[in-house]
Amino acid sequence: MNENLFTPFTIPTLLGLPTVMPIIMFPMLLFPTSKHLINNRLITIQQNLTQLVLKQMMTTHNTKGQTWSLMLMSLIIFIAMTNLLGLLPYSFTPTAQLSMNLAMAIPLWAGTVFMGLRFKTKSSLAHFLPQGTPTPLIPMLVIIETISLFIQPMALAVRLTANITAGHLLMHLIGNAALALMAMNFLATSLTLIILMLLTILEIAVALIQAYVFTLLVSLYLHDNT
């Protein structure tokens, strides 16, 4: 096992060219579509899960917000599949890169804010100044609310990056410990491997939860601006 902790986070190259785009596009191949009248079990399960998640996210949205349903479903499927594929040995996880997550968070956040300014101008501007604010505090509160608004996409990206990176580093460290203990103590090695298996199960859950949290927060931003 490679001793460099940050090797899994370096961008892979092929013939000197970065292979990020093929890696990003690969999850789309894992969701087949059927042209038959009766679908098989895999596609039926896929459609039922998609409808369940879509129903939970779109329940509170109005007609304008529901136009984002395809984008939000594509987003949660992409992040979930990318996170899960990153758990495979010798694989690369694009969502562990802050630049990648910012590239997803900023356009989505900006789209929700622009929709709010276009369709709910007064309500969007009213968020900068809560009702009943004392006059001396008005400038300070406007600055604070403006900063909190612009921090939202950064919080989205940092949350996803930190959770994925921390899990991968922890798995790497425990894997190195199990490899080092293999020649010393069988009992300690077995215990370490059990911990590694439990951590792997936890990371699978984290990969799915973080995809849902990222998409849910974007959905909440959309709900506040439509």
Tab-separated table of C-alpha atoms in Angstrom, residues 16-217:
chain	number	residue	atom	x	y	z
A	16	GLY	CA	0.285	13.202	-19.695
A	17	LEU	CA	-3.388	14.163	-20.060
A	18	PRO	CA	-5.769	14.394	-17.078
A	19	THR	CA	-8.472	11.726	-17.062
A	20	VAL	CA	-10.959	13.607	-14.917
A	21	MET	CA	-13.608	13.984	-17.618
A	22	PRO	CA	-13.879	10.244	-18.434
A	23	ILE	CA	-14.042	9.507	-14.691
A	24	ILE	CA	-16.818	12.075	-14.206
A	25	MET	CA	-18.792	10.678	-17.164
A	26	PHE	CA	-18.366	7.036	-16.123
A	27	PRO	CA	-21.258	6.933	-13.559
A	28	MET	CA	-23.730	7.622	-16.370
A	29	LEU	CA	-22.922	4.196	-17.828
A	30	LEU	CA	-24.096	2.497	-14.623
A	31	PHE	CA	-27.723	3.566	-15.113
A	32	PRO	CA	-29.059	1.669	-18.121
A	33	THR	CA	-32.291	2.573	-19.861
A	34	SER	CA	-34.767	0.084	-21.219
A	35	LYS	CA	-36.625	0.307	-24.532
A	36	HIS	CA	-38.931	-2.588	-23.668
A	37	LEU	CA	-42.505	-2.253	-22.473
A	38	ILE	CA	-41.791	-4.302	-19.330
A	39	ASN	CA	-38.619	-3.348	-17.459
A	40	ASN	CA	-36.304	-5.765	-15.720
A	41	ARG	CA	-35.836	-5.805	-11.956
A	42	LEU	CA	-32.757	-3.573	-11.918
A	43	ILE	CA	-34.416	-0.777	-13.871
A	44	THR	CA	-37.625	-1.156	-11.837
A	45	ILE	CA	-35.702	-0.745	-8.561
A	46	GLN	CA	-33.826	2.205	-10.048
A	47	GLN	CA	-37.046	3.936	-11.091
A	48	ASN	CA	-38.751	3.297	-7.740
A	49	LEU	CA	-35.814	4.754	-5.789
A	50	THR	CA	-35.694	7.749	-8.114
A	51	GLN	CA	-39.408	8.418	-7.673
A	52	LEU	CA	-39.150	8.049	-3.876
A	53	VAL	CA	-36.281	10.542	-3.549
A	54	LEU	CA	-37.877	12.927	-6.049
A	55	LYS	CA	-41.174	12.870	-4.157
A	56	GLN	CA	-39.463	13.700	-0.862
A	57	MET	CA	-37.531	16.634	-2.320
A	58	MET	CA	-40.313	18.125	-4.461
A	59	THR	CA	-43.143	17.947	-1.903
A	60	THR	CA	-42.675	21.493	-0.595
A	61	HIS	CA	-41.900	23.145	-3.959
A	62	ASN	CA	-44.279	25.138	-6.087
A	63	THR	CA	-44.525	24.925	-9.880
A	64	LYS	CA	-41.385	27.002	-10.495
A	65	GLY	CA	-39.374	24.926	-8.047
A	66	GLN	CA	-40.545	21.654	-9.566
A	67	THR	CA	-38.947	22.617	-12.874
A	68	TRP	CA	-35.608	21.840	-11.176
A	69	SER	CA	-36.589	18.221	-10.478
A	70	LEU	CA	-34.521	16.735	-13.318
A	71	MET	CA	-31.443	18.757	-12.353
A	72	LEU	CA	-31.707	17.830	-8.670
A	73	MET	CA	-32.175	14.132	-9.404
A	74	SER	CA	-29.227	14.161	-11.795
A	75	LEU	CA	-27.169	15.906	-9.124
A	76	ILE	CA	-27.915	13.425	-6.326
A	77	ILE	CA	-27.340	10.411	-8.597
A	78	PHE	CA	-24.049	11.830	-9.877
A	79	ILE	CA	-22.685	12.663	-6.412
A	80	ALA	CA	-23.827	9.344	-4.907
A	81	MET	CA	-22.318	7.233	-7.687
A	82	THR	CA	-19.081	9.241	-7.707
A	83	ASN	CA	-18.716	8.862	-3.936
A	84	LEU	CA	-19.392	5.116	-4.088
A	85	LEU	CA	-16.989	4.523	-6.975
A	86	GLY	CA	-14.333	6.425	-5.027
A	87	LEU	CA	-14.427	3.722	-2.350
A	88	LEU	CA	-13.048	1.144	-4.791
A	89	PRO	CA	-9.320	0.379	-4.455
A	90	TYR	CA	-6.970	2.489	-6.609
A	91	SER	CA	-9.817	4.728	-7.735
A	92	PHE	CA	-10.090	8.501	-7.907
A	93	THR	CA	-12.888	10.469	-6.237
A	94	PRO	CA	-13.699	13.769	-8.010
A	95	THR	CA	-15.909	14.883	-5.100
A	96	ALA	CA	-12.854	14.878	-2.821
A	97	GLN	CA	-11.592	17.903	-4.787
A	98	LEU	CA	-12.759	21.281	-3.489
A	99	SER	CA	-12.592	22.792	-6.980
A	100	MET	CA	-14.955	20.128	-8.295
A	101	ASN	CA	-17.479	20.717	-5.520
A	102	LEU	CA	-17.284	24.480	-5.913
A	103	ALA	CA	-17.942	24.043	-9.627
A	104	MET	CA	-21.184	22.276	-8.701
A	105	ALA	CA	-22.209	24.450	-5.750
A	106	ILE	CA	-21.647	27.970	-7.107
A	107	PRO	CA	-23.769	27.729	-10.317
A	108	LEU	CA	-26.632	25.992	-8.498
A	109	TRP	CA	-26.574	28.496	-5.637
A	110	ALA	CA	-26.349	31.426	-8.078
A	111	GLY	CA	-29.288	30.047	-10.066
A	112	THR	CA	-31.491	29.904	-6.969
A	113	VAL	CA	-30.481	33.426	-5.915
A	114	PHE	CA	-31.163	34.876	-9.375
A	115	MET	CA	-34.551	33.172	-9.455
A	116	GLY	CA	-35.378	34.735	-6.106
A	117	LEU	CA	-34.306	38.196	-7.261
A	118	ARG	CA	-36.388	37.808	-10.420
A	119	PHE	CA	-39.624	36.283	-9.111
A	120	LYS	CA	-39.588	37.287	-5.401
A	121	THR	CA	-37.572	40.479	-5.373
A	122	LYS	CA	-39.072	42.041	-2.252
A	123	SER	CA	-39.003	38.817	-0.253
A	124	SER	CA	-35.397	38.076	-1.263
A	125	LEU	CA	-34.211	41.548	-0.310
A	126	ALA	CA	-36.191	41.389	2.949
A	127	HIS	CA	-33.949	38.514	4.110
A	128	PHE	CA	-31.091	40.996	4.455
A	129	LEU	CA	-32.981	42.963	7.095
A	130	PRO	CA	-35.262	41.120	9.572
A	131	GLN	CA	-38.422	42.890	10.644
A	132	GLY	CA	-38.169	44.939	13.823
A	133	THR	CA	-34.401	45.487	13.631
A	134	PRO	CA	-33.216	48.529	15.651
A	135	THR	CA	-31.993	51.346	13.436
A	136	PRO	CA	-28.364	51.395	14.746
A	137	LEU	CA	-28.002	47.682	13.934
A	138	ILE	CA	-29.267	47.909	10.346
A	139	PRO	CA	-25.851	48.351	8.629
A	140	MET	CA	-24.255	45.563	10.669
A	141	LEU	CA	-27.111	43.108	10.032
A	142	VAL	CA	-27.108	43.820	6.298
A	143	ILE	CA	-23.383	43.056	6.165
A	144	ILE	CA	-23.785	39.879	8.235
A	145	GLU	CA	-26.693	38.597	6.108
A	146	THR	CA	-24.793	39.365	2.907
A	147	ILE	CA	-21.749	37.446	4.124
A	148	SER	CA	-23.912	34.508	5.217
A	149	LEU	CA	-25.533	34.448	1.778
A	150	PHE	CA	-22.208	34.303	-0.059
A	151	ILE	CA	-20.860	31.655	2.331
A	152	GLN	CA	-23.614	29.190	1.370
A	153	PRO	CA	-21.900	27.714	-1.742
A	154	MET	CA	-18.579	27.514	0.110
A	155	ALA	CA	-20.280	25.635	2.959
A	156	LEU	CA	-21.830	23.201	0.473
A	157	ALA	CA	-18.500	22.449	-1.166
A	158	VAL	CA	-16.404	22.297	2.010
A	159	ARG	CA	-18.906	19.978	3.762
A	160	LEU	CA	-18.812	17.440	0.930
A	161	THR	CA	-15.033	17.685	0.473
A	162	ALA	CA	-14.269	17.348	4.189
A	163	ASN	CA	-16.501	14.314	4.730
A	164	ILE	CA	-15.209	12.408	1.703
A	165	THR	CA	-11.566	13.304	2.352
A	166	ALA	CA	-11.709	12.440	6.066
A	167	GLY	CA	-13.234	9.044	5.378
A	168	HIS	CA	-10.661	8.148	2.739
A	169	LEU	CA	-7.757	9.234	4.928
A	170	LEU	CA	-9.065	7.234	7.870
A	171	MET	CA	-9.473	4.110	5.726
A	172	HIS	CA	-5.965	4.605	4.370
A	173	LEU	CA	-4.470	4.905	7.861
A	174	ILE	CA	-6.301	1.856	9.214
A	175	GLY	CA	-5.314	-0.137	6.124
A	176	ASN	CA	-1.668	0.756	6.662
A	177	ALA	CA	-1.965	-0.218	10.322
A	178	ALA	CA	-3.449	-3.608	9.416
A	179	LEU	CA	-0.651	-4.197	6.913
A	180	ALA	CA	2.018	-3.295	9.476
A	181	LEU	CA	0.475	-5.505	12.194
A	182	MET	CA	0.124	-8.521	9.915
A	183	ALA	CA	3.650	-9.771	10.646
A	184	MET	CA	3.480	-8.967	14.371
A	185	ASN	CA	0.193	-9.955	15.962
A	186	PHE	CA	-2.604	-11.964	14.348
A	187	LEU	CA	-5.195	-10.911	16.935
A	188	ALA	CA	-4.442	-7.201	16.482
A	189	THR	CA	-4.530	-7.632	12.725
A	190	SER	CA	-7.925	-9.333	12.866
A	191	LEU	CA	-9.306	-6.588	15.097
A	192	THR	CA	-7.960	-3.906	12.765
A	193	LEU	CA	-9.504	-5.618	9.737
A	194	ILE	CA	-12.865	-5.792	11.487
A	195	ILE	CA	-12.646	-2.071	12.248
A	196	LEU	CA	-11.741	-1.450	8.604
A	197	MET	CA	-14.773	-3.421	7.398
A	198	LEU	CA	-17.083	-1.511	9.730
A	199	LEU	CA	-15.544	1.766	8.589
A	200	THR	CA	-16.093	0.776	4.971
A	201	ILE	CA	-19.791	0.179	5.674
A	202	LEU	CA	-19.928	3.552	7.417
A	203	GLU	CA	-18.265	5.244	4.440
A	204	ILE	CA	-20.846	3.738	2.072
A	205	ALA	CA	-23.560	5.286	4.232
A	206	VAL	CA	-21.667	8.600	4.371
A	207	ALA	CA	-21.300	8.623	0.575
A	208	LEU	CA	-25.062	8.309	0.125
A	209	ILE	CA	-25.951	10.680	2.976
A	210	GLN	CA	-23.619	13.420	1.735
A	211	ALA	CA	-25.115	13.214	-1.747
A	212	TYR	CA	-28.579	13.581	-0.230
A	213	VAL	CA	-27.526	16.441	2.080
A	214	PHE	CA	-25.856	18.381	-0.757
A	215	THR	CA	-28.936	18.059	-2.978
A	216	LEU	CA	-31.348	18.739	-0.104
A	217	LEU	CA	-29.587	22.003	0.788
